[in-house]
Short mmCIF file of C-alpha atoms and ligand atoms in Angstrom, two decimals:
data_model
loop_
_atom_site.label_atom_id
_atom_site.label_comp_id
_atom_site.label_asym_id
_atom_site.label_seq_id
_atom_site.Cartn_x
_atom_site.Cartn_y
_atom_site.Cartn_z
CA MET A 243 0.09 -0.07 -0.11
CA ALA A 244 1.57 3.40 -0.98
CA LYS A 245 2.31 5.74 1.76
CA LEU A 246 0.51 9.20 1.78
CA GLN A 247 2.69 12.20 2.22
CA THR A 248 2.13 15.98 1.97
CA ARG A 249 4.05 18.45 0.03
CA TYR A 250 3.62 22.07 -0.75
CA ILE A 251 3.65 23.47 -4.37
CA CYS A 252 3.95 27.26 -5.21
CA ARG A 253 1.09 28.15 -7.45
CA ALA A 254 3.24 30.79 -9.21
CA CYS A 255 6.35 29.01 -10.50
CA GLY A 256 5.74 25.26 -9.41
CA HIS A 257 8.60 25.18 -6.80
CA GLU A 258 8.19 22.24 -4.54
CA SER A 259 8.75 22.00 -0.89
CA PRO A 260 8.31 19.55 1.97
CA LYS A 261 7.16 22.25 4.34
CA TRP A 262 4.74 25.40 3.76
CA MET A 263 6.59 28.71 3.26
CA GLY A 264 5.15 32.16 3.25
CA ARG A 265 7.51 33.22 0.54
CA CYS A 266 8.54 31.16 -2.56
CA PRO A 267 12.34 31.07 -2.42
CA GLU A 268 12.35 30.69 -6.23
CA CYS A 269 10.04 33.17 -7.74
CA GLU A 270 9.76 35.24 -4.36
CA ALA A 271 5.91 35.48 -4.75
CA TRP A 272 4.09 35.63 -1.37
CA ASP A 273 1.49 33.15 0.08
CA THR A 274 1.43 31.10 -3.00
CA PHE A 275 2.05 27.70 -1.47
CA ILE A 276 -0.71 25.13 -1.71
CA GLU A 277 -0.90 21.84 0.03
CA GLU A 278 -0.99 18.63 -1.89
CA VAL A 279 -1.36 15.04 -0.63
CA PHE A 280 0.28 12.24 -2.82
CA ALA A 281 1.12 8.58 -2.50
CA LYS A 282 4.76 7.77 -2.31
CA GLU A 283 5.48 5.09 -4.60
CA LYS A 284 8.25 2.38 -4.74
CA PRO A 285 9.93 3.10 -8.07
CA GLY A 286 7.64 1.96 -10.87
CA ALA A 287 5.21 0.26 -8.34
CA SER A 288 1.90 0.99 -9.73
CA GLN A 289 2.59 2.95 -12.84
CA SER A 290 0.89 2.00 -15.86
CA ALA A 291 2.79 -0.03 -18.47
CA ALA A 292 2.94 2.75 -21.02
CA VAL A 293 4.44 5.17 -18.58
CA ARG A 294 6.88 2.52 -17.43
CA SER A 295 8.02 1.79 -20.81
CA LEU A 296 8.70 5.38 -21.75
CA ARG A 297 10.59 5.84 -18.40
CA SER A 298 12.95 2.84 -19.14
CA GLY A 299 13.73 4.24 -22.57
CA ASP A 300 15.13 7.43 -20.99
CA SER A 301 18.83 7.02 -21.98
CA ALA A 302 18.61 4.28 -24.48
CA ASP A 303 20.50 6.30 -26.95
CA GLY A 304 23.24 7.14 -24.61
CA SER A 305 22.66 10.80 -25.22
CA THR A 306 23.67 11.59 -21.69
CA ILE A 307 27.26 11.01 -22.36
CA PRO A 308 29.00 14.28 -23.29
CA ILE A 309 29.82 14.69 -26.88
CA PRO A 310 31.41 17.60 -29.03
CA ILE A 311 28.61 19.81 -30.20
CA THR A 312 29.90 19.47 -33.79
CA SER A 313 29.03 15.63 -33.62
CA VAL A 314 25.35 16.36 -32.62
CA GLU A 315 23.21 15.22 -35.55
CA MET A 316 21.43 18.08 -37.14
CA MET A 317 17.66 17.66 -36.91
CA ASP A 318 15.70 18.13 -39.97
CA MET A 319 12.81 19.98 -38.68
CA GLU A 320 10.04 18.95 -41.07
CA ARG A 321 6.97 21.08 -40.42
CA ILE A 322 3.56 19.59 -40.50
CA SER A 323 1.17 22.16 -41.88
CA CYS A 324 -2.31 22.54 -40.02
CA GLY A 325 -3.95 23.61 -43.21
CA ILE A 326 -4.81 26.76 -41.28
CA GLY A 327 -2.38 29.61 -42.35
CA GLU A 328 -2.69 31.66 -39.32
CA LEU A 329 -2.12 28.79 -36.91
CA ASP A 330 0.84 27.70 -38.97
CA ARG A 331 2.11 31.26 -38.80
CA VAL A 332 2.02 31.31 -35.12
CA LEU A 333 3.61 27.99 -34.65
CA GLY A 334 6.62 29.22 -36.89
CA GLY A 335 5.57 27.30 -39.99
CA GLY A 336 3.66 24.41 -38.72
CA LEU A 337 3.61 21.62 -36.17
CA VAL A 338 7.17 19.95 -35.40
CA ALA A 339 7.25 16.17 -34.76
CA GLY A 340 7.61 15.41 -31.18
CA GLY A 341 6.75 19.07 -30.42
CA VAL A 342 4.43 19.74 -27.59
CA VAL A 343 1.99 22.87 -27.89
CA LEU A 344 0.05 24.32 -25.21
CA VAL A 345 -2.95 26.26 -26.35
CA GLY A 346 -4.24 28.49 -23.52
CA GLY A 347 -7.35 30.81 -23.34
CA ASP A 348 -10.57 31.62 -21.54
CA PRO A 349 -13.42 29.30 -21.85
CA GLY A 350 -15.65 29.79 -24.92
CA ILE A 351 -12.88 31.54 -26.76
CA GLY A 352 -12.59 28.97 -29.40
CA LYS A 353 -9.84 26.67 -28.48
CA SER A 354 -11.74 23.29 -29.07
CA THR A 355 -13.05 24.87 -32.32
CA LEU A 356 -9.55 25.80 -33.73
CA LEU A 357 -8.10 22.42 -32.78
CA THR A 358 -11.04 20.45 -34.36
CA GLN A 359 -10.56 22.58 -37.51
CA ALA A 360 -6.87 21.62 -37.53
CA ALA A 361 -7.62 18.12 -37.08
CA ALA A 362 -10.05 17.96 -39.73
CA CYS A 363 -7.53 19.52 -42.19
CA LEU A 364 -5.08 16.78 -41.36
CA ALA A 365 -7.65 13.89 -41.19
CA ASN A 366 -9.73 15.02 -44.27
CA PRO A 367 -7.51 17.30 -46.41
CA SER A 368 -9.41 16.98 -49.78
CA GLY A 369 -12.38 18.70 -47.97
CA ASN A 370 -10.57 21.45 -46.43
CA ILE A 371 -7.52 22.57 -48.69
CA ASP A 372 -7.79 23.99 -52.36
CA GLY A 373 -5.85 22.20 -55.11
CA PRO A 374 -3.98 18.89 -54.73
CA ALA A 375 -4.48 17.55 -51.36
CA PRO A 376 -1.76 15.78 -49.28
CA PRO A 377 -2.56 12.24 -47.86
CA ALA A 378 -5.09 12.02 -44.94
CA ARG A 379 -3.39 11.53 -41.70
CA THR A 380 -4.71 10.01 -38.45
CA VAL A 381 -5.60 12.39 -35.76
CA LEU A 382 -6.42 11.43 -32.20
CA TYR A 383 -8.59 13.86 -30.13
CA PHE A 384 -8.96 13.14 -26.54
CA SER A 385 -11.85 14.97 -25.01
CA GLY A 386 -12.32 14.99 -21.22
CA GLU A 387 -14.58 18.10 -21.40
CA GLU A 388 -17.22 17.06 -23.97
CA SER A 389 -18.74 13.74 -24.85
CA ALA A 390 -17.87 12.13 -28.27
CA ARG A 391 -21.50 13.16 -29.44
CA GLN A 392 -20.75 16.76 -28.67
CA ILE A 393 -17.49 16.66 -30.81
CA ARG A 394 -19.22 15.02 -33.58
CA LEU A 395 -22.00 17.65 -33.81
CA ARG A 396 -19.17 20.42 -33.59
CA SER A 397 -17.45 18.43 -36.50
CA ALA A 398 -20.51 18.23 -38.55
CA ARG A 399 -21.01 22.02 -38.10
CA LEU A 400 -17.36 22.62 -39.08
CA ASN A 401 -17.32 20.02 -42.02
CA ALA A 402 -14.63 18.33 -40.14
CA GLU A 403 -15.91 14.46 -40.32
CA SER A 404 -13.44 11.87 -41.46
CA PRO A 405 -12.87 8.29 -40.54
CA ASP A 406 -9.08 9.17 -39.78
CA PHE A 407 -10.34 11.70 -37.07
CA LEU A 408 -10.38 9.54 -33.97
CA ILE A 409 -12.19 10.53 -30.78
CA SER A 410 -11.62 9.21 -27.34
CA VAL A 411 -13.05 10.32 -24.05
CA GLU A 412 -10.27 8.70 -22.07
CA THR A 413 -8.70 10.80 -19.26
CA GLU A 414 -6.41 8.37 -17.50
CA ILE A 415 -2.81 9.11 -18.49
CA GLY A 416 -1.74 5.49 -18.66
CA ALA A 417 -4.64 4.45 -20.88
CA MET A 418 -4.11 7.61 -23.02
CA LEU A 419 -0.43 6.70 -23.56
CA HIS A 420 -1.26 3.21 -24.52
CA HIS A 421 -3.66 4.38 -27.12
CA LEU A 422 -1.23 6.72 -28.33
CA ALA A 423 1.34 4.11 -28.69
CA ASN A 424 -0.95 1.82 -30.52
CA ILE A 425 -2.39 4.30 -32.81
CA ARG A 426 0.61 6.37 -33.40
CA PRO A 427 -1.35 9.36 -34.96
CA ALA A 428 0.22 12.16 -36.94
CA LEU A 429 -1.24 14.46 -34.27
CA ALA A 430 -2.68 14.04 -30.91
CA ILE A 431 -4.96 16.73 -29.18
CA VAL A 432 -5.83 16.62 -25.52
CA ASP A 433 -8.75 18.84 -24.61
CA SER A 434 -8.05 19.61 -21.91
CA ILE A 435 -5.00 18.85 -20.02
CA GLN A 436 -6.90 19.81 -16.67
CA THR A 437 -9.23 16.95 -16.99
CA VAL A 438 -6.28 14.24 -17.53
CA SER A 439 -5.35 12.28 -14.47
CA ASP A 440 -2.59 9.81 -13.22
CA SER A 441 -4.29 7.13 -11.13
CA SER A 442 -0.87 6.45 -9.35
CA LEU A 443 -1.23 10.14 -7.73
CA ASP A 444 -3.70 10.60 -4.95
CA SER A 445 -4.40 14.17 -5.76
CA ALA A 446 -7.47 15.41 -7.43
CA PRO A 447 -7.68 15.84 -11.28
CA GLY A 448 -7.04 19.45 -12.30
CA SER A 449 -4.63 19.98 -9.19
CA VAL A 450 -1.01 21.27 -9.97
CA GLY A 451 0.77 17.99 -9.32
CA GLN A 452 -1.75 16.09 -11.60
CA VAL A 453 -1.62 18.41 -14.39
CA ARG A 454 2.07 18.67 -14.27
CA ALA A 455 2.76 14.96 -14.01
CA CYS A 456 0.48 14.28 -16.94
CA ALA A 457 1.83 16.98 -19.15
CA HIS A 458 5.26 15.71 -18.46
CA HIS A 459 4.46 12.02 -19.42
CA LEU A 460 2.69 13.32 -22.71
CA ALA A 461 5.71 15.54 -23.43
CA LYS A 462 8.01 12.46 -23.04
CA PHE A 463 5.87 10.53 -25.13
CA ALA A 464 5.69 13.22 -27.93
CA LYS A 465 9.59 13.14 -27.92
CA ALA A 466 10.00 9.35 -27.84
CA PHE A 467 7.72 8.83 -30.57
CA GLY A 468 8.09 11.94 -32.71
CA ILE A 469 4.50 12.73 -32.55
CA PRO A 470 3.29 16.27 -32.06
CA ILE A 471 0.65 16.83 -29.26
CA VAL A 472 -1.54 19.87 -28.65
CA LEU A 473 -2.49 20.38 -25.10
CA ILE A 474 -5.55 22.59 -24.58
CA GLY A 475 -5.45 24.40 -21.08
CA HIS A 476 -7.85 26.59 -19.35
CA VAL A 477 -6.64 30.02 -17.96
CA THR A 478 -7.58 30.58 -14.53
CA LYS A 479 -8.92 33.78 -13.06
CA ASP A 480 -5.39 35.32 -12.34
CA GLY A 481 -4.47 34.51 -16.07
CA ASN A 482 -2.24 31.48 -15.67
CA ILE A 483 -2.67 28.16 -17.44
CA ALA A 484 -3.55 25.47 -14.86
CA GLY A 485 -3.06 27.73 -12.09
CA PRO A 486 0.65 27.90 -12.09
CA ARG A 487 2.82 28.52 -14.94
CA VAL A 488 4.40 24.98 -14.42
CA LEU A 489 3.10 23.67 -17.91
CA GLU A 490 4.97 26.27 -19.76
CA HIS A 491 8.16 24.81 -18.73
CA VAL A 492 7.17 21.25 -19.70
CA VAL A 493 6.16 22.25 -23.36
CA ASP A 494 7.94 23.58 -26.45
CA THR A 495 5.43 26.25 -27.47
CA VAL A 496 2.83 28.11 -25.52
CA LEU A 497 0.10 30.07 -27.55
CA TYR A 498 -2.46 32.15 -25.92
CA PHE A 499 -5.94 32.78 -27.33
CA GLU A 500 -6.96 36.26 -26.62
CA GLY A 501 -9.59 38.59 -27.36
CA ASP A 502 -13.29 39.34 -26.15
CA ARG A 503 -15.61 36.38 -26.17
CA HIS A 504 -18.39 38.86 -27.50
CA HIS A 505 -16.12 40.47 -30.22
CA ALA A 506 -15.61 38.79 -33.58
CA TYR A 507 -11.80 38.94 -33.56
CA ARG A 508 -9.88 36.37 -31.70
CA LEU A 509 -5.93 36.79 -31.53
CA LEU A 510 -3.73 33.74 -31.19
CA ARG A 511 -0.30 34.90 -29.70
CA ALA A 512 2.87 32.84 -29.32
CA VAL A 513 4.29 33.68 -25.93
CA LYS A 514 6.98 30.98 -26.04
CA ASN A 515 8.32 28.78 -29.07
CA ARG A 516 11.29 26.71 -29.25
CA PHE A 517 10.76 26.24 -32.86
CA GLY A 518 10.11 29.67 -34.03
CA SER A 519 9.62 33.47 -33.17
CA SER A 520 7.80 33.98 -29.99
CA ASP A 521 5.99 37.18 -30.81
CA GLU A 522 4.00 36.01 -33.62
CA LEU A 523 0.25 36.77 -33.87
CA GLY A 524 -2.57 35.16 -35.80
CA ILE A 525 -5.93 36.86 -36.30
CA PHE A 526 -9.01 34.95 -36.56
CA GLU A 527 -12.80 35.79 -36.88
CA MET A 528 -15.47 33.49 -35.33
CA SER A 529 -18.08 32.84 -37.78
CA GLY A 530 -21.05 30.30 -38.16
CA ALA A 531 -18.55 27.86 -39.74
CA GLY A 532 -15.69 28.15 -37.26
CA LEU A 533 -12.75 30.22 -37.03
CA ILE A 534 -11.69 32.00 -40.20
CA GLY A 535 -8.05 33.44 -40.61
CA VAL A 536 -8.33 37.18 -41.32
CA GLU A 537 -6.23 37.87 -44.44
CA ASN A 538 -5.85 41.70 -44.25
CA PRO A 539 -6.00 42.43 -40.49
CA SER A 540 -5.15 46.06 -41.12
CA ALA A 541 -8.10 46.70 -43.12
CA ALA A 542 -10.35 44.71 -40.64
CA LEU A 543 -9.04 46.47 -37.65
CA LEU A 544 -9.58 50.05 -39.44
CA SER A 545 -12.97 49.13 -41.02
CA GLU A 546 -15.03 50.71 -38.39
CA ARG A 547 -13.21 54.00 -38.16
CA SER A 548 -14.92 57.20 -38.65
CA GLU A 549 -12.72 59.19 -40.73
CA GLY A 550 -12.50 62.80 -40.33
CA GLY A 551 -13.68 62.60 -36.68
CA ASN A 552 -11.23 64.22 -33.85
CA GLY A 553 -9.73 62.17 -31.14
CA SER A 554 -8.22 59.39 -33.46
CA ALA A 555 -4.83 58.49 -34.87
CA VAL A 556 -3.57 55.44 -36.78
CA VAL A 557 -0.25 53.73 -35.74
CA SER A 558 1.63 51.00 -37.62
CA ILE A 559 2.48 48.56 -35.09
CA MET A 560 4.86 45.42 -35.45
CA GLU A 561 3.23 42.01 -34.33
CA GLY A 562 6.05 39.45 -34.77
CA SER A 563 7.16 39.74 -38.45
CA ARG A 564 4.21 41.69 -39.64
CA ALA A 565 3.03 45.43 -39.67
CA LEU A 566 -0.52 45.99 -38.63
CA LEU A 567 -2.42 49.15 -38.54
CA VAL A 568 -4.31 50.18 -35.46
CA GLU A 569 -6.48 53.07 -34.45
CA VAL A 570 -5.74 54.71 -31.20
CA GLN A 571 -8.86 56.72 -29.93
CA ALA A 572 -8.77 59.37 -27.20
CA LEU A 573 -11.62 61.48 -25.54
CA ALA A 574 -10.84 64.32 -23.18
CA ALA A 575 -13.97 65.81 -21.19
CA ARG A 576 -14.10 68.24 -18.55
CA SER A 577 -13.92 66.44 -15.30
CA THR A 578 -16.08 67.15 -12.04
CA LEU A 579 -13.74 65.00 -9.94
CA ALA A 580 -11.05 66.25 -7.72
CA SER A 581 -8.58 63.86 -9.26
CA PRO A 582 -9.75 63.63 -12.90
CA ARG A 583 -10.13 60.01 -14.40
CA ARG A 584 -7.55 58.38 -16.55
CA THR A 585 -9.01 55.32 -18.25
CA VAL A 586 -6.79 53.38 -20.71
CA THR A 587 -7.61 50.23 -22.63
CA GLY A 588 -4.98 48.37 -24.75
CA MET A 589 -2.09 50.39 -23.64
CA ASP A 590 0.25 50.75 -20.57
CA PRO A 591 -1.75 53.46 -18.31
CA ASN A 592 1.59 54.72 -17.07
CA ARG A 593 2.95 55.45 -20.52
CA VAL A 594 -0.19 57.37 -21.14
CA SER A 595 0.00 59.48 -17.94
CA MET A 596 3.57 60.32 -19.06
CA LEU A 597 2.24 61.36 -22.46
CA LEU A 598 -0.40 63.53 -20.69
CA ALA A 599 2.27 65.33 -18.65
CA VAL A 600 4.24 65.94 -21.88
CA LEU A 601 1.18 67.47 -23.52
CA GLU A 602 0.62 69.71 -20.53
CA LYS A 603 4.13 70.66 -19.93
CA ARG A 604 5.44 71.10 -23.53
CA LEU A 605 2.32 72.16 -25.36
CA GLY A 606 0.56 73.89 -22.52
CA MET A 607 -2.58 71.77 -22.87
CA ARG A 608 -4.55 71.93 -19.43
CA LEU A 609 -5.29 68.21 -19.32
CA ALA A 610 -5.30 68.34 -15.59
CA GLU A 611 -8.93 69.33 -15.37
CA GLN A 612 -9.92 66.80 -18.03
CA ASP A 613 -11.11 63.05 -17.72
CA VAL A 614 -8.99 61.42 -20.43
CA TYR A 615 -9.97 58.13 -21.96
CA VAL A 616 -7.56 56.22 -24.39
CA ASN A 617 -8.60 53.14 -26.12
CA VAL A 618 -7.09 50.94 -28.78
CA ALA A 619 -9.76 49.90 -31.06
CA GLY A 620 -10.40 46.19 -31.95
CA GLY A 621 -9.39 44.67 -28.71
CA ILE A 622 -5.58 44.84 -29.74
CA ARG A 623 -3.07 45.54 -26.86
CA ILE A 624 -0.15 47.59 -27.89
CA THR A 625 3.18 47.17 -26.00
CA GLU A 626 5.67 49.02 -27.98
CA PRO A 627 6.62 52.71 -27.29
CA ALA A 628 6.14 53.33 -31.11
CA SER A 629 2.71 54.09 -30.62
CA ASP A 630 3.38 57.06 -28.00
CA LEU A 631 3.05 59.67 -30.74
CA ALA A 632 -0.36 58.41 -31.95
CA ALA A 633 -1.79 58.39 -28.44
CA LEU A 634 -0.58 61.76 -28.02
CA ALA A 635 -1.95 63.06 -31.36
CA ALA A 636 -5.18 61.30 -30.55
CA VAL A 637 -5.50 63.13 -27.28
CA ALA A 638 -4.37 66.60 -28.50
CA SER A 639 -6.80 66.23 -31.77
CA ASN A 640 -9.80 65.52 -29.32
CA PHE A 641 -8.66 68.48 -26.89
CA ARG A 642 -8.30 71.03 -29.56
CA GLU A 643 -11.33 69.52 -31.46
CA GLN A 644 -9.22 69.21 -34.76
CA ALA A 645 -9.05 65.84 -36.65
CA VAL A 646 -5.97 64.28 -37.73
CA HIS A 647 -5.61 64.11 -41.42
CA PRO A 648 -7.43 60.82 -42.18
CA GLN A 649 -4.95 59.34 -44.45
CA THR A 650 -2.02 60.00 -41.96
CA VAL A 651 -0.10 57.50 -39.96
CA VAL A 652 1.80 58.61 -36.94
CA LEU A 653 4.96 56.88 -35.81
CA GLY A 654 7.28 57.55 -32.87
CA GLU A 655 8.23 57.16 -29.33
CA VAL A 656 7.97 60.28 -27.13
CA GLY A 657 10.75 61.29 -24.62
CA LEU A 658 10.34 63.37 -21.48
CA ALA A 659 11.75 66.35 -23.22
CA GLY A 660 9.01 66.24 -25.69
CA GLU A 661 11.49 64.90 -28.59
CA VAL A 662 10.14 62.39 -31.05
CA ARG A 663 12.24 59.30 -31.24
CA ALA A 664 13.02 56.71 -33.83
CA VAL A 665 10.85 53.26 -34.03
CA SER A 666 12.26 49.94 -35.17
CA GLN A 667 11.44 48.49 -38.63
CA VAL A 668 10.17 51.89 -40.03
CA GLU A 669 10.32 50.81 -43.71
CA LYS A 670 8.10 47.80 -43.02
CA ARG A 671 5.50 49.80 -40.98
CA LEU A 672 5.36 52.31 -43.73
CA ARG A 673 4.84 49.93 -46.57
CA GLU A 674 2.04 48.39 -44.85
CA ALA A 675 0.66 51.90 -44.35
CA ALA A 676 0.87 52.67 -47.96
CA ARG A 677 -0.52 49.42 -48.93
CA GLN A 678 -3.68 50.19 -47.00
CA GLY A 679 -4.05 53.59 -48.81
CA PHE A 680 -2.28 55.97 -46.38
CA THR A 681 -0.67 58.84 -48.03
CA ARG A 682 1.14 60.73 -45.10
CA ALA A 683 3.46 59.64 -42.53
CA ILE A 684 4.96 61.58 -39.70
CA ILE A 685 8.17 60.10 -38.42
CA SER A 686 11.25 61.04 -36.49
CA ARG A 687 14.32 62.59 -38.21
CA HIS A 688 16.45 59.52 -37.42
CA ASN A 689 13.73 57.24 -39.01
CA ALA A 690 13.52 59.43 -42.17
CA ALA A 691 17.32 58.98 -42.74
CA GLN A 692 16.87 55.26 -42.53
CA LEU A 693 14.52 55.23 -45.35
CA PRO A 694 15.53 54.18 -48.91
CA GLY A 695 14.16 56.52 -51.87
CA ASP A 696 10.33 56.36 -52.52
CA ILE A 697 8.23 54.11 -50.65
CA GLY A 698 4.96 55.17 -51.73
CA ILE A 699 4.03 57.53 -49.01
CA GLU A 700 4.72 61.42 -47.99
CA ILE A 701 7.04 61.58 -45.42
CA ILE A 702 6.70 64.25 -42.83
CA VAL A 703 9.85 64.59 -40.60
CA VAL A 704 9.47 66.04 -37.06
CA SER A 705 11.70 66.30 -34.17
CA ASN A 706 9.50 67.20 -31.35
CA VAL A 707 5.84 66.70 -30.22
CA SER A 708 4.89 70.36 -30.97
CA GLU A 709 6.01 69.88 -34.78
CA ALA A 710 4.29 66.41 -34.78
CA ILE A 711 0.91 67.70 -33.49
CA ASN A 712 0.99 70.82 -35.93
CA ALA A 713 1.76 68.24 -38.77
CA ALA A 714 -0.72 65.80 -37.77
CA LEU A 715 -3.70 68.41 -37.24
CA GLN A 716 -2.76 70.42 -40.09
CA PRO A 717 -0.57 70.14 -43.40
CA GLY A 718 3.00 70.43 -42.23
CA GLN A 719 6.54 70.46 -43.79
CA THR A 720 7.31 67.69 -46.19
CA ARG A 721 10.63 65.99 -46.94
CA GLN A 722 11.69 66.10 -50.77
P1 LIG B 245 -15.28 26.47 -28.06
O1 LIG B 245 -14.38 26.17 -29.37
O2 LIG B 245 -15.87 25.30 -27.59
O3 LIG B 245 -14.43 27.20 -26.92
P2 LIG B 245 -13.35 26.83 -25.93
O4 LIG B 245 -12.98 25.24 -26.32
O5 LIG B 245 -12.18 27.85 -25.97
O6 LIG B 245 -14.09 26.60 -24.66
O7 LIG B 245 -16.40 27.42 -28.57
C1 LIG B 245 -16.37 28.96 -28.71
C2 LIG B 245 -17.49 29.49 -29.00
O8 LIG B 245 -17.72 29.66 -30.39
C3 LIG B 245 -18.73 28.75 -28.51
O9 LIG B 245 -19.44 29.94 -27.73
C4 LIG B 245 -19.49 28.58 -29.75
C5 LIG B 245 -18.98 29.51 -30.81
N1 LIG B 245 -18.83 28.81 -31.97
C6 LIG B 245 -19.20 29.68 -33.22
O10 LIG B 245 -19.65 30.84 -33.16
N2 LIG B 245 -19.10 29.10 -34.44
C7 LIG B 245 -18.84 27.86 -34.50
O11 LIG B 245 -18.66 27.37 -35.73
C8 LIG B 245 -18.46 27.05 -33.49
C9 LIG B 245 -17.87 25.57 -33.60
C10 LIG B 245 -18.40 27.59 -32.18
MG1 LIG B 246 -13.26 23.66 -25.35
#
């Protein structure tokens, strides 16, 4: 009979300790330790056969002996396309054999829908890909959340039915590994990792220890058999997958599904990727027939813009390798409060406070008596300072009740002295603006010097916020 023991696990980083601690020595978070009861096993005592066989294969290839890096065999990373362009892009070109991907997101955001569509593209390529279809591949979908009937209903709705699309409602890790080893699918999907349990552990399914142990077994299996596995994970109230961030260490790629459930656009963002860039973004629209990749996201994001209205400026931001045009909106209204309201959505509020101080001090705008609201349209979150000047222009535009020229894109980081600084990859940003029909760009002197000859957009060079606002709100000095 296995002996029951207690251990404490940090909810934030997964650090284990035999005793409870107020502060985690690893991530220094306070009050994050939770108790977990588990059965201490004699090695291999009640592990399922499949788990055991994986364990014994650990160092079969002798890879633990140190060898010169030059003798390490180069792995040919063949990519398996999911048949969904935006998903392939975020993955860095497709799935990788043996790669484990974690897809996280709020309930109802579309995780099961996306993976069902990916499964369909692999299992039934002729029904989902235009042109000559690759051969059908077997996909094994473990569903611990929904019944096989519910999955069938969704598949029928998504036109995703195929005899090569296998469903299992198994949630015990040993049995799951057994099925995987027997079937050897081209792709396995686990929906969700929180429902999987290891019967050799005493803690409840969904607990930190269970989720981590099961993900670990699946990752080991993926590596040993060269099968890509996608784990679907729920995001808890505090924004972590499975409570702690423990799963992020176990997997190769972490993708987060973001966006408002009540809004049509869904953003799929890579936050970790051992096989590609970790800042790629995929944009989807939820429709009656599932998720559809948005081909021209800039146009989609600007489609609801009211041209000519004040309090709006467009900036070209970089999301991974591509430029995206987004609209920054601002509203300044006289406040009746002792300390006026500052409400910011989609940008860093501290950055906006700094920009308001620059407007007040350098341009003499009396914003201290105004409530100021700043919003990035379309549910996008901007993290780069390249959007400073656009936010500043939007506020100034609304405050002065003068519209920004509708075909103008505003690019620049703003410094405390009111200077306009350069942004990265300016040419790429401007080419996207020109492609979307923008005719004027306000940029810093340094950025202008980096540009090759004509790139199809009129360049207005500014060195400080005063010049920038004058140029944005009325025709300014142009570079020849
Ligand atoms: P789902 O993929 O089940 O979300 P998750 O697995 O992340 O919890 O479903 C997302 C929502 O999308 C759900 O409310 C129903 C809706 N939906 C559509 O609008 N169109 C569709 O074709 C499908 C399958 C779902
Ligand atoms: Mg689901």
